[in-house]
Structure formats: structure tokens, C-alpha cells
Short mmCIF file of C-alpha atoms in Angstrom, two decimals:
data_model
loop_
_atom_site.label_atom_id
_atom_site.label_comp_id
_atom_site.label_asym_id
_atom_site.label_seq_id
_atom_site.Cartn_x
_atom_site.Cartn_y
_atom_site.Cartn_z
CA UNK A 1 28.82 -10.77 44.24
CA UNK A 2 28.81 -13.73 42.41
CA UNK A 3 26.97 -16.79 43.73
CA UNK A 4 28.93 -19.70 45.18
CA UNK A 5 29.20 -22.44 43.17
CA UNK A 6 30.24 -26.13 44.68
CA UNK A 7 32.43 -29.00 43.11
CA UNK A 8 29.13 -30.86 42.08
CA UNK A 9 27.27 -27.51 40.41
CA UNK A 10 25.69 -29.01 36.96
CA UNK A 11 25.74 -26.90 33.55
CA UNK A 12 21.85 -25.71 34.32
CA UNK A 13 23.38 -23.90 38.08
CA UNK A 14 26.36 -22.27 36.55
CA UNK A 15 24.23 -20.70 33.59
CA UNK A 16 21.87 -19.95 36.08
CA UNK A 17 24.87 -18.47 38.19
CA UNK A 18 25.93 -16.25 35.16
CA UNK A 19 22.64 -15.06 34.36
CA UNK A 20 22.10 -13.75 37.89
CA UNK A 21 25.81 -12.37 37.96
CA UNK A 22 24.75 -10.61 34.81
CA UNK A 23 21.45 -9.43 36.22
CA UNK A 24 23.06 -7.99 39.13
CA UNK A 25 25.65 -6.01 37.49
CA UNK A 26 24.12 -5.04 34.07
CA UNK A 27 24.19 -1.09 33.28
CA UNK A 28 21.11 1.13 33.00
CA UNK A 29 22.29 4.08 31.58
CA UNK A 30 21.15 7.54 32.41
CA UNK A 31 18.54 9.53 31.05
CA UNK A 32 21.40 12.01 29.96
CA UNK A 33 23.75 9.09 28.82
CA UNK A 34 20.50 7.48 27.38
CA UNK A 35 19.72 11.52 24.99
CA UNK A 36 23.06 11.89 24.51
CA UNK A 37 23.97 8.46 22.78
CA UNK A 38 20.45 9.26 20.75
CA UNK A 39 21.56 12.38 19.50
CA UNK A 40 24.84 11.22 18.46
CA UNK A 41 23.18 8.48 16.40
CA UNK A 42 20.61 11.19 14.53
CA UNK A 43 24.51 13.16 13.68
CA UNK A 44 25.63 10.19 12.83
CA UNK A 45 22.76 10.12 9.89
CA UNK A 46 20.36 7.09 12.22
CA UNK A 47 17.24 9.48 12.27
CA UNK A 48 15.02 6.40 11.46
CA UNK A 49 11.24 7.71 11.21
CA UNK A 50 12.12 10.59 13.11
CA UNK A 51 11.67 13.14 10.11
CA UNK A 52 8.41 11.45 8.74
CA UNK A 53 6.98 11.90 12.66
CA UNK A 54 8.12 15.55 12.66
CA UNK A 55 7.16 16.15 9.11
CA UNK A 56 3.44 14.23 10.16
CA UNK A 57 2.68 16.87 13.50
CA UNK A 58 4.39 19.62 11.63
CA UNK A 59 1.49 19.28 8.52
CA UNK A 60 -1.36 18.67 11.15
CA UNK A 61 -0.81 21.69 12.88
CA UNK A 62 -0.01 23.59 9.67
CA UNK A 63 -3.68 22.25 8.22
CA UNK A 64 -5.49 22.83 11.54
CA UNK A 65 -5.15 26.01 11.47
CA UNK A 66 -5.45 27.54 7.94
CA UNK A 67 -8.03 24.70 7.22
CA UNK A 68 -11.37 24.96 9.43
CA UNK A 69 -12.46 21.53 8.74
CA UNK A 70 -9.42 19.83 8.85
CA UNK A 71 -9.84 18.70 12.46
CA UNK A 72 -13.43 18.03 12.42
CA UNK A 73 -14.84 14.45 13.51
CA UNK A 74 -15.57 13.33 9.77
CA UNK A 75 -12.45 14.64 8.52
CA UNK A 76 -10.33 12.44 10.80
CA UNK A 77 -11.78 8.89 10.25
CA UNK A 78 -11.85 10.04 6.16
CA UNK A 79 -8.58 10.71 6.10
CA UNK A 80 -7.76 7.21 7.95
CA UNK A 81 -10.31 5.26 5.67
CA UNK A 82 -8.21 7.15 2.52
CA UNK A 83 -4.80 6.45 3.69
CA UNK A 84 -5.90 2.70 4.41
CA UNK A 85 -5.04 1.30 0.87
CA UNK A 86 -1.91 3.14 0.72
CA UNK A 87 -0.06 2.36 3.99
CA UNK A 88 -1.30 -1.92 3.49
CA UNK A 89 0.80 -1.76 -0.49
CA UNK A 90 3.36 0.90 1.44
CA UNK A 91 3.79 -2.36 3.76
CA UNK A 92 4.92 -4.73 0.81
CA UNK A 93 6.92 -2.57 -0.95
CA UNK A 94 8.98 -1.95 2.38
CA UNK A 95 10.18 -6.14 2.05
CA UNK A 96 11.40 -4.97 -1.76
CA UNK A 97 12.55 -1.93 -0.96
CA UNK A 98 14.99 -3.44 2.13
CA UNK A 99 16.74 -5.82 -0.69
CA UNK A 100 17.35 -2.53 -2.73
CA UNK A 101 14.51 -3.28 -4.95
CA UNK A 102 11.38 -2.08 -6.71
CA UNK A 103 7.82 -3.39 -7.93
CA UNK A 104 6.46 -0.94 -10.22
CA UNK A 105 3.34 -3.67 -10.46
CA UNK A 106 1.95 -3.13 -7.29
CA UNK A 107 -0.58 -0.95 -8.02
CA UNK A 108 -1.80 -2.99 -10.97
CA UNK A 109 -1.54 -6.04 -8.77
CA UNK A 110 -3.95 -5.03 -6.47
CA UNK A 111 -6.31 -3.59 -9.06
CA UNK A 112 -6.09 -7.41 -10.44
CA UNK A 113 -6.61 -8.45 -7.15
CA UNK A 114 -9.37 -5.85 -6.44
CA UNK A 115 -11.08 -6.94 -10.21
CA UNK A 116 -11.15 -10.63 -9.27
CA UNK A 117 -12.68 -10.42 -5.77
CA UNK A 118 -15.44 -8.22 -7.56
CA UNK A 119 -16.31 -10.90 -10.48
CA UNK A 120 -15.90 -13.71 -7.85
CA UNK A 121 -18.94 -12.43 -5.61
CA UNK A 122 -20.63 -11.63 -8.81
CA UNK A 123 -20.70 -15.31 -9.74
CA UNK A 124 -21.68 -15.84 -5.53
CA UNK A 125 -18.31 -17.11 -4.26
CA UNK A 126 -18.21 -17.06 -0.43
CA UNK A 127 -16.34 -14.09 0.16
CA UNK A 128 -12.95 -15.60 2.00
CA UNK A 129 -12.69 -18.28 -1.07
CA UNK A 130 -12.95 -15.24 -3.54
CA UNK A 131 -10.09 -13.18 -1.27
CA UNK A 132 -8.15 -16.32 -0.92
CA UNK A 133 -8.15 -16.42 -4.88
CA UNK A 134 -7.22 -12.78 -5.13
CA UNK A 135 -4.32 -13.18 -2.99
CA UNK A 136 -2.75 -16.40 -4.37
CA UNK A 137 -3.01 -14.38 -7.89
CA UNK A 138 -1.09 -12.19 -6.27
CA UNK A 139 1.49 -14.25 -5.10
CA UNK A 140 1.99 -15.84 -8.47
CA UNK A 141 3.01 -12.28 -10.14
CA UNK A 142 5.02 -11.93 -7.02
CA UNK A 143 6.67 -15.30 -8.15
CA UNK A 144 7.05 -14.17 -11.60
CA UNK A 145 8.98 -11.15 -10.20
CA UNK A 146 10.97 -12.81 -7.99
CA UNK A 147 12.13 -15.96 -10.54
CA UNK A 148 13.26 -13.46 -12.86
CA UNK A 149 15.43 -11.50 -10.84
CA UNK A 150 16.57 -14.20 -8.81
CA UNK A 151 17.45 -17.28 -11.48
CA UNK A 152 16.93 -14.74 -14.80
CA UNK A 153 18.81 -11.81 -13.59
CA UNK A 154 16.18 -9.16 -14.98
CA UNK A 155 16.39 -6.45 -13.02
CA UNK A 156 13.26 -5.73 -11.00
CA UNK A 157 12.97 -2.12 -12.71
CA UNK A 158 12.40 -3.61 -15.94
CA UNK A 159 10.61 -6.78 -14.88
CA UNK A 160 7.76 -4.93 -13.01
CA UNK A 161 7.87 -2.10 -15.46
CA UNK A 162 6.69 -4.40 -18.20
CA UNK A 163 4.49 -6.32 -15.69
CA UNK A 164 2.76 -2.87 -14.65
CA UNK A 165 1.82 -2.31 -18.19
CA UNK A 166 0.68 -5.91 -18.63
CA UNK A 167 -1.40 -6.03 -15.79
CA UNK A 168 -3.58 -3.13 -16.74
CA UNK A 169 -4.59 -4.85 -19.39
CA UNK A 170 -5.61 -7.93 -17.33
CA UNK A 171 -7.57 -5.87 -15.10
CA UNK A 172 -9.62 -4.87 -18.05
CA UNK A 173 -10.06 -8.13 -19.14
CA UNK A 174 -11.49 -9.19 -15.81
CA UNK A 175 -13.94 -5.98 -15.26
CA UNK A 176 -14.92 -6.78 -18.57
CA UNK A 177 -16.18 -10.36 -17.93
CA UNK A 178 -18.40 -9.39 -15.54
CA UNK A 179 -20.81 -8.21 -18.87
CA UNK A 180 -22.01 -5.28 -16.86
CA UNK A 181 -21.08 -1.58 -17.48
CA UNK A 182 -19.62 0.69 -14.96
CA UNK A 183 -18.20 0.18 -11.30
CA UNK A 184 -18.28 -3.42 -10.25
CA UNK A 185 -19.35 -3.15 -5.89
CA UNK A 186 -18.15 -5.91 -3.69
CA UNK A 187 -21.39 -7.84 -3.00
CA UNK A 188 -20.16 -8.87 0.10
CA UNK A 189 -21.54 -6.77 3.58
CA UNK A 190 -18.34 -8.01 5.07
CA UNK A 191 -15.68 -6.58 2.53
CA UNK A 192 -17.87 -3.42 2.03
CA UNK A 193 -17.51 -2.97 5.82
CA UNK A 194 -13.63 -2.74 5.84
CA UNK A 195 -13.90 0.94 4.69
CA UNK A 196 -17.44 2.15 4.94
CA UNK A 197 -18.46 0.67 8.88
CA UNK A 198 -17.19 1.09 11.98
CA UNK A 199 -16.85 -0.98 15.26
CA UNK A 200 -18.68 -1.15 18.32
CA UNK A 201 -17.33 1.51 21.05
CA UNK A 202 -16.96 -1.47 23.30
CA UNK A 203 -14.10 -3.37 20.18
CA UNK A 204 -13.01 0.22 19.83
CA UNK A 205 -11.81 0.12 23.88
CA UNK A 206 -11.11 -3.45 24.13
CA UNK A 207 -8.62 -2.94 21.04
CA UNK A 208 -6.89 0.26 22.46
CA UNK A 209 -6.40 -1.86 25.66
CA UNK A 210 -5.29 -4.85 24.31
CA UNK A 211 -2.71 -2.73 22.23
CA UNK A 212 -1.49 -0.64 25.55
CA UNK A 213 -0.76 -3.36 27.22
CA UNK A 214 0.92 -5.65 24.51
CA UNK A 215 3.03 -2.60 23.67
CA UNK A 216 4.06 -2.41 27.61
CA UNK A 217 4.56 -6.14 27.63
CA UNK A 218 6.78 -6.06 24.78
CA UNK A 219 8.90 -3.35 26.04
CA UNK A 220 9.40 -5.03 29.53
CA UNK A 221 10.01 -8.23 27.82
CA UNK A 222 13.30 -6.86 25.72
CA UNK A 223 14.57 -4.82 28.51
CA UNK A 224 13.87 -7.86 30.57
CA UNK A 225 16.04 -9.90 27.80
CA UNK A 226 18.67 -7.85 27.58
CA UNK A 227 19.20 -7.57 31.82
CA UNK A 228 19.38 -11.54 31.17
CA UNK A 229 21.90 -11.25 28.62
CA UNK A 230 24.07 -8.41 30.75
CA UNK A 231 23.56 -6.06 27.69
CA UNK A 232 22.68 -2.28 28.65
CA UNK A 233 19.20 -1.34 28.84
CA UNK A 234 17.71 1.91 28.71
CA UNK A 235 16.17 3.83 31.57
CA UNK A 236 13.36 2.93 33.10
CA UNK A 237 12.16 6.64 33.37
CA UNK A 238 12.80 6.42 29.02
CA UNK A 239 10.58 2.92 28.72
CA UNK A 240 7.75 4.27 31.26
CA UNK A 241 7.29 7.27 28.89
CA UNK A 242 7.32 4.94 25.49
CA UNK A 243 4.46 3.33 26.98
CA UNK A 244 2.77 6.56 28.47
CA UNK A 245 3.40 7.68 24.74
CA UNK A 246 1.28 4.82 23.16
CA UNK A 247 -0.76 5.12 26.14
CA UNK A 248 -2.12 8.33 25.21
CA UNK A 249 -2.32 7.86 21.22
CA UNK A 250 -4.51 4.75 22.07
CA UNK A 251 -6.64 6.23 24.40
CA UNK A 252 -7.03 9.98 22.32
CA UNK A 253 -7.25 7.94 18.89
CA UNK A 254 -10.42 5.72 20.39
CA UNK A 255 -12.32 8.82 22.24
CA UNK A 256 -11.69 10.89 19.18
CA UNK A 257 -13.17 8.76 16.20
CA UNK A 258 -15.66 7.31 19.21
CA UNK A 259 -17.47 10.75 19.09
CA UNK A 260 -20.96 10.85 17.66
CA UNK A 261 -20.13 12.01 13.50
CA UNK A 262 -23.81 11.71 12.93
CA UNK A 263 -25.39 14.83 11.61
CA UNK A 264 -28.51 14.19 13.12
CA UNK A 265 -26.88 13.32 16.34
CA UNK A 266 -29.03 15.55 18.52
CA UNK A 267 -32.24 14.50 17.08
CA UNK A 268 -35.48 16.66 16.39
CA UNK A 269 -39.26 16.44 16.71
CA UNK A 270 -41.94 15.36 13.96
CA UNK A 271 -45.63 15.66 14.38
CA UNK A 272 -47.86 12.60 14.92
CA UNK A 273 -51.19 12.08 15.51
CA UNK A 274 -51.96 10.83 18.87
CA UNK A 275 -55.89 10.64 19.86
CA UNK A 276 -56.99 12.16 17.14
CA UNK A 277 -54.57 15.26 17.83
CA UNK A 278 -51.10 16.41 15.93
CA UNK A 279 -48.57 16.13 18.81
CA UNK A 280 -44.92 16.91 18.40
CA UNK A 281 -42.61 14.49 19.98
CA UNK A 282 -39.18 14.07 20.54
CA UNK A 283 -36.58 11.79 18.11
CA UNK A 284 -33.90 10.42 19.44
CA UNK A 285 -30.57 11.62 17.76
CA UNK A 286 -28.48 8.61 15.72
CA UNK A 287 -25.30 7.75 16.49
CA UNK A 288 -22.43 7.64 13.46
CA UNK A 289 -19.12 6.89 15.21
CA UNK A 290 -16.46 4.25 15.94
CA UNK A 291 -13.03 3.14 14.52
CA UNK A 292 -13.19 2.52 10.81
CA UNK A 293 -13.02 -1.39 10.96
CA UNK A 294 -10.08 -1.50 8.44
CA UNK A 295 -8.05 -0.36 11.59
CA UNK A 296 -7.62 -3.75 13.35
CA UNK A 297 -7.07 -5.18 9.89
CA UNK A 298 -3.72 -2.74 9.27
CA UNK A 299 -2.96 -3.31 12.97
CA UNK A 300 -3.03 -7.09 12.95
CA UNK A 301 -0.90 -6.63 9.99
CA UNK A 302 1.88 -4.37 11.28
CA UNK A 303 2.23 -6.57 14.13
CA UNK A 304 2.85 -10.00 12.38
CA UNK A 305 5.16 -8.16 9.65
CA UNK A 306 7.04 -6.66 12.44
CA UNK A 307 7.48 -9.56 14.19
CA UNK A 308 8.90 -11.55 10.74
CA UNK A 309 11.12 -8.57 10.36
CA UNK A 310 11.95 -7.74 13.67
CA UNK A 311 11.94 -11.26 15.75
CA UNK A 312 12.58 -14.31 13.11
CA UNK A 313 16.18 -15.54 11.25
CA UNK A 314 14.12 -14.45 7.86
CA UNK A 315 13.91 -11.20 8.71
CA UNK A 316 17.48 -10.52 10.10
CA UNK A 317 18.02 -12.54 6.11
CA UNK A 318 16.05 -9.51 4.64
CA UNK A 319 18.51 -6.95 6.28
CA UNK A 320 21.69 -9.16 5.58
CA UNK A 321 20.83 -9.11 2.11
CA UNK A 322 19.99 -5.44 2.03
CA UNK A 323 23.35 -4.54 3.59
CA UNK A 324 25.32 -6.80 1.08
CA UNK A 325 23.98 -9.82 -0.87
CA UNK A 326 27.37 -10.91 -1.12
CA UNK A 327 28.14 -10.88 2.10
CA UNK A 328 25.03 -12.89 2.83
CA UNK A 329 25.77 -15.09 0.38
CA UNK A 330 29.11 -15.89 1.98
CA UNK A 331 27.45 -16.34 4.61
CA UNK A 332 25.22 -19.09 3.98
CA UNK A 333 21.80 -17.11 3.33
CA UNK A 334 19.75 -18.55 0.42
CA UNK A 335 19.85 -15.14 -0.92
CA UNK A 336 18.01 -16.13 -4.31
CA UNK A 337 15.26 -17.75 -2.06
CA UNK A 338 15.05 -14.38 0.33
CA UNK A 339 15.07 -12.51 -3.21
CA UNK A 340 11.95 -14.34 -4.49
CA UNK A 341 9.92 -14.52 -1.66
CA UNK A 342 10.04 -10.62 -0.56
CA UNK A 343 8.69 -10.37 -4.02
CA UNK A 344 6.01 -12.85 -2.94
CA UNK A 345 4.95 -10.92 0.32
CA UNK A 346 4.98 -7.76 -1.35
CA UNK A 347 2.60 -9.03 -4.52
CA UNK A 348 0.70 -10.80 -1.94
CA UNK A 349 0.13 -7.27 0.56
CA UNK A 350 -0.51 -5.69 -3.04
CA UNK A 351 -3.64 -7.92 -3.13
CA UNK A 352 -5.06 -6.75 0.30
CA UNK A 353 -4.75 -3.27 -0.61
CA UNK A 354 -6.66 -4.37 -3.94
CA UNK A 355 -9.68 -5.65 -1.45
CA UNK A 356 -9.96 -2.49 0.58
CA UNK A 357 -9.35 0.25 -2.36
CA UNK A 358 -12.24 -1.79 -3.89
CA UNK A 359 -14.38 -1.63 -0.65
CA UNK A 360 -13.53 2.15 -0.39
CA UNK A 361 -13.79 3.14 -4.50
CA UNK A 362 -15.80 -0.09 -5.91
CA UNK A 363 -13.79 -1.42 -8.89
CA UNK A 364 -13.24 -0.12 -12.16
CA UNK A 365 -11.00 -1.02 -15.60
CA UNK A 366 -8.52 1.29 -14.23
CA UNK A 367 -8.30 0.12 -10.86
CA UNK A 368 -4.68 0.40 -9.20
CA UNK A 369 -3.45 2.85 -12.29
CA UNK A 370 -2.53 6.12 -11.74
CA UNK A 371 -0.92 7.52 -9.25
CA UNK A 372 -1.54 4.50 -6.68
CA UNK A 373 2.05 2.98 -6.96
CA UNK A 374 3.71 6.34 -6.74
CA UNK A 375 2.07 7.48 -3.38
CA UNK A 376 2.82 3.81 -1.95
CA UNK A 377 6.44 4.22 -2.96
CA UNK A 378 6.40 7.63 -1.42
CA UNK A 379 4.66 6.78 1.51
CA UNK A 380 7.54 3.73 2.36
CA UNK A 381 10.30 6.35 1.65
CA UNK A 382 8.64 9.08 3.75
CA UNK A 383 8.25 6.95 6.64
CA UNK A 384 11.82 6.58 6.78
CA UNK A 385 12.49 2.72 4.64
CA UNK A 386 15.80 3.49 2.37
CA UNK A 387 15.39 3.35 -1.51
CA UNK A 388 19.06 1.72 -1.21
CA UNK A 389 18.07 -1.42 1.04
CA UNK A 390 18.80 -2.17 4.49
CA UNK A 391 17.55 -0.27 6.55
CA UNK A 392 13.69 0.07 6.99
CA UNK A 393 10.52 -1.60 8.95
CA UNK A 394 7.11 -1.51 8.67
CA UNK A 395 5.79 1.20 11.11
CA UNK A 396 7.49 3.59 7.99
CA UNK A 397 4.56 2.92 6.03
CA UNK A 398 1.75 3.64 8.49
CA UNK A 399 3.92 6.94 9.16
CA UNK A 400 4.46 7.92 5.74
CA UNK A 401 1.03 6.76 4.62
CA UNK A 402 -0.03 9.32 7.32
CA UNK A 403 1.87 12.02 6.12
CA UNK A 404 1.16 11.40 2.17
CA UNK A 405 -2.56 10.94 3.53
CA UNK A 406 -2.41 14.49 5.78
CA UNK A 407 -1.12 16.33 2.36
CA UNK A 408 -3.73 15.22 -0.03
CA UNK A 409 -7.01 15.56 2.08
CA UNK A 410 -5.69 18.89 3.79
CA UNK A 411 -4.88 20.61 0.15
CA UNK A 412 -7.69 19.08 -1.68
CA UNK A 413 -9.30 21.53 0.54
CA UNK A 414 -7.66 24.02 1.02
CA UNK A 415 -6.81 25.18 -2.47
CA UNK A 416 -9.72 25.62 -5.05
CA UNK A 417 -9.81 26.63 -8.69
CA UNK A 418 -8.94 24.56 -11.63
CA UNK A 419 -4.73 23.85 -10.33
CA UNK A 420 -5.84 22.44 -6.95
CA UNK A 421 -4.87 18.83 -8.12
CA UNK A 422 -1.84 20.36 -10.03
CA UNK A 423 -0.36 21.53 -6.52
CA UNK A 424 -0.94 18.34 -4.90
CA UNK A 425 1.27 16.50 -6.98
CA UNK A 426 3.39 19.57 -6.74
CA UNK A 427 4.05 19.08 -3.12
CA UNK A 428 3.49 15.37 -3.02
CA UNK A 429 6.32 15.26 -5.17
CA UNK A 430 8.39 17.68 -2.78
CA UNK A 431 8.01 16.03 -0.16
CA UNK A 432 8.86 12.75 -1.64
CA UNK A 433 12.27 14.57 -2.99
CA UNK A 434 12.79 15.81 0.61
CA UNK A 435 12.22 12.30 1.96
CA UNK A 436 14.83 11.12 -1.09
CA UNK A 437 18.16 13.59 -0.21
CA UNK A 438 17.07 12.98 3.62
CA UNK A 439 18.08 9.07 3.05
CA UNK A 440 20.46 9.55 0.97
CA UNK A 441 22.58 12.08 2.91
CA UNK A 442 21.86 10.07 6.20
CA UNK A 443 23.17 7.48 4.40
CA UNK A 444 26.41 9.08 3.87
CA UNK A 445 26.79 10.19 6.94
CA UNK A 446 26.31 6.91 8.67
CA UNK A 447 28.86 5.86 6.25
CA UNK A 448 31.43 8.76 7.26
CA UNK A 449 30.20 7.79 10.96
CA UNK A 450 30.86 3.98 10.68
CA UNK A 451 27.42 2.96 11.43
CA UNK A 452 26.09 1.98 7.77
#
């Protein structure tokens, strides 16, 4: 029933008069209305991350059973300290890859970033002055990128192509000042910690609590805003499970990497001498456990990246000029200025993952060659981010990192001999073409379906 309303009702009581109209009739669909609309967007070629998640358990169960260590304590906070570097440049190249674009410098840009940090501390720079350096370096090739694609017209592919050859040689250049020979270490406790230390059990809890309940929050809060808005929400048995569902990750993640990895964790005895007489006594066991502290680092991260991409007029910008840059142009979207800066963002995210490869590997001439950009790239498209813009956000890389993580550390194991490396890329590289024909034939579909 819709409130009464008298002669003298101001603006503020008749939008308050339609809001509670709207609150009292919006539509919560069913749980079968609510599966049924889902499955007709996954037909319709919407699968978002869905494949990278399935893909993810699918290779976890596959490697915990025909690998015996795969599961052990160790084994799961190395193969989150490993993935680490990858998902944080996965992140950046997600803002390129949602214009339809590529850096093929990101690696290199974070071994630059990576080699100045290192010469920095060398020379005793405070440690945030010599990151803060790293990262503006980083957002000047991002700069570079973006000017000539934007205002130059060079396409990206070329651009960074040239730039990723360039860069190794400035990496070189900077290891090489340093006038020492071999691996340059961060001489900074504080960086070296990122990968190689772990937080207190207490920061481990208080973080897994702090993200339960922000995640609940949040989803209240938007089903909250759409009741306000009279749009249809989703049912409240279908919300109480996506928090039950993060929930239980939180809570399993934190007791699992919580548990005592020390191999000395039960102690011994030694002999002393005690009164003039060898006694044995008892040694109390060490403890070797806690979340890697590079966790809170990619989890900060993911939040604030979402929330540009997900809750700010830039990000919906991003997607309009995914979708069509004309479009956005028409408009009114700065499109060269969107163009230039996702460059920026993803140079700049290109230097973080320089810090922590270098606090996980130490840095070397080569740093951010090889096969660093291509497992970024494949991590982004894995997780679900299209290669033809538009569609993406950032949880893809933490997802795809996962997966491209999974693969390495469970093979590099589990085959031996002289082609174990050979079959890695092998099935890297499969996976990555699965990812590829998934995207594109969603993409088609969603096409034939009218929702791309």
C-alpha cells in the first residue's frame, strides 16, 4: 500500500514515499528462478570465472592424489608465496587487457622495478623512498605506453614489444651498477619479509575476520541497495550461502597455513651437565607457521582495484571503452585519457610484482625475462578476463594465478627426468589455449544470445 501523502508533502517525503513503496513491493526471486536465470546466462556464453574455479579444484584434487606431497603443510604456503608475483602483474594486465590491449613490458618492468629497489638499499635508501622510486619508474614506462597509443597511434603490440626488449637491457644496466657480482638481496628485513615471513596467528585470525565480515557487509549492503532502488534481489537463502562460502575459505585457509610447518616442531632432548652429571632434558619444539605476509598485501590490493573497477565512474569508463571506444567516445568518455592511464596502473602493479619476485628470488640481470610475462598473461586469461576487452575483473587473476600456480608446483614434482620442464610448458600452454577458445566461443555465444 502506498503511504498517504498530504497537499503540503515536500520533495524529501515523496522520495521517501517511493523508496518505501519500492521496498515493500520489490521481488526476491526464488532459489529456482534465482539457478535457472544463472544457467541460462552460462548458455548464453556469461560463465565469468566459473571455468578457472572448476579448472582450479579439478587440478587440486587431480595433484592430491597422484602427488603425496602435494597437500602437505609446506607445499601449500610455497605454492602461495610462488604464485604471489604472478597474480599482483596478472592484476595490471587485467586494466590493459579490458581496453583490448597488451603490455608485453610487464615482466621487464618489474625486473626494472625489482633492479632499482635492490641498488637503492645498497646505497641505504629507507626502504619506502626506494619502493616509491621503483614504482614511479614504473609509471613513467606506463606513460610511455600509454602516450603512444593514445596521441601516437602505435599499437600497444608493437610499442611494448620494443619496450620489452629495451628494458632488459636497462635492467642490466642497473644490476650492473651495483659493482658487485651475482644476485643483488633486498637489504631491507621488511621487503625480505613479504615472501620469506609469516604473520602472527593472532593477524592471521583478525584478518580472516575482518575479511568475513566485510564480505557479509558488502553483500547486505547491495542487496540492501537494490531493495531501495525496487530492482530484484537475489534470495536470501543464495546470499547466506555466498557468505557461508567465504566463511569457510577464510576460516580453512587461516587453520591450514596456521599449522606448525616446523620440522623440529615436536622438539627432542640434548644432554647437559647439571651438578656435575650428563642429564638429558627436554627441548621445546619451534614453531614455523602463519600466513605468508604477502597475503594481506595481494588482499589489500584486490579490494581497492575492485572497488575502482567495480564501484567508481572510472571503472564503468574502463568497460565502456572495452565494449566500444567509439561508443564511449560519443559518449563523452576521455577515452585517450582512460587509454593512458590503464597503461599507468598496469606499469605501476608491474613494479610491485618487481618488489616481491625480488624478495622471493633476490635480483638478477635477467630479472622479469623469461617466461614471467607469459604466465601473467595466462594467469588473467585463465581466470576468466577476455583477450578482446570488456569483460573482466580482478578476482580473475588471483584465480588464474592459482591455477597457473597449482600446474607448475604439482608437475615440477610429479614428473622427473630431463623433459619435466618441457611438459610444463606443454600443459601451461594447453591450458592457456583452453582458457583462449573458452573466451572466445563464450564470446560468440553471448553475441548470438544478445548479451555481449
Amino acid at each position: 500500500m502506498t503511504p498517504h501523502l498530504t497537499k503540503s508533502a515536500t520533495a524529501d517525503d515523496v522520495d521517501a514515499a517511493v523508496e518505501e513503496t519500492a521496498a515493500a513491493t520489490v521481488p526476491t526471486s526464488s532459489v529456482g528462478t534465482y539457478l535457472h536465470n544463472y544457467w541460462q546466462r552460462i548458455r548464453g556464453g556469461d560463465m565469468g570465472s566459473l571455468p578457472a574455479v572448476s579448472a582450479l579444484i579439478v587440478l587440486f584434487l587431480i595433484f592430491a592424489v597422484v602427488e603425496d606431497g602435494f597437500l602437505s603443510k609446506n607445499n601449500i604456503a610455497s605454492l602461495i608465496t610462488q604464485a604471489a608475483p604472478g597474480i599482483l602483474l596478472a592484476m595490471g594486465l587485467v586494466f590493459a587487457l579490458l581496453l583490448g590491449e597488451i603490455d608485453l613490458s610487464a615482466g621487464t618492468a618489474s625486473g626494472v622495478s625489482g633492479a632499482i629497489v635492490a641498488v637503492l638499499l645498497i646505497h641505504n635508501w629507507i626502504w619506502p623512498l626506494a619502493v616509491l622510486v621503483a614504482l614511479v619508474a614504473g609509471a613513467v614506462i606506463g606513460l610511455l605506453i600509454g602516450w603512444m597509443r593514445a596521441y601516437l597511434r602505435v599499437p600497444s603490440f608493437v610499442s611494448t614489444l620494443a619496450l620489452f626488449l629495451g628494458l632488459q637491457g636497462v635492467v642490466q644496466i642497473v644490476v650492473n651498477s651495483a659493482n658487485t657480482q651475482g644476485n643483488l638481496a633486498l637489504q631491507s628485513k621488511t621487503l625480505v619479509a613479504l615472501e620469506n615471513d609469516n604473520m602472527p596467528r593472532w593477524a592471521g585470525w583478525t584478518m580472516a575476520a575482518l575479511v568475513i565480515v566485510g564480505y557479509a557487509a558488502q553483500r547486505l549492503l547491495a542487496v540492501a541497495g537494490r531493495r531501495r532502488r525496487g530492482l530484484p534481489t537475489e534470495p536470501v537463502v543464495v546470499t547466506a550461502a555466498k557468505i557461508g562460502a567465504i566463511a569457510l575459505l577464510a576460516i580453512v585457509f587461516t587453520l591450514v597455513l596456521n599449522l606448525n610447518r616446523s620440522p623440529n616442531a615436536d622438539g627432542g632432548f640434548k644432554i647437559v651437565q647439571r651438578d656435575g652429571a650428563l642429564v638429558k632434558v627436554k627441548v621445546a619444539g619451534e614453531y614455523l607457521g602463519g600466513i605468508p605476509w604477502v597475503v594481506p598485501v595481494i588482499l589489500v590490493l584486490v579490494i581497492a582495484l575492485g572497488f575502482v573497477l567495480n564501484r567508481t565512474r572510472y571503472g564503468r569508463h574502463i568497460y565502456a571503452v572495452g565494449g566500444s571506444d567509439e561508443a564511449a567516445r560519443r559518449a563523452g568518455i576521455r577515452v585517450d585519457a582512460v587509454r593512458v592511464s590503464v597503461f599507468v596502473i598496469c606499469s605501476v602493479m608491474a613494479g610491485v610484482s618487481g618488489v616481491v619476485l625480488a624478495s622471493q628470488t633476490a635480483v638478477n640481470a635477467s630479472q622479469g625475462g623469461g617466461n614471467t610475462l607469459l604466465l601473467a598473461v595466462g594467469a588473467a586469461v585463465v581466470g576468466g578476463t577476455s583477450l578482446f576487452g570488456g569483460k573482466g575483473k580482478i578476482t580473475d587473476a588471483v584465480v588464474g594465478g592459482a591455477v597457473v600456480a597449482v600446474i607448475t608446483n604439482g608437475m615440477a614434482d610429479l614428473l622427473q627426468g630431463k623433459n619435466n620442464s618441457a611438459w610444463q610448458w606443454i600443459v601451461t600452454g594447453l591450458v592457456l589455449l583452453l582458457a583462449a577458445t573458452v573466451d572466445a566461443v563464450s564470446r560468440r555465444r553471448a553475441g548470438a544470445a544478445g548479451l555481449g
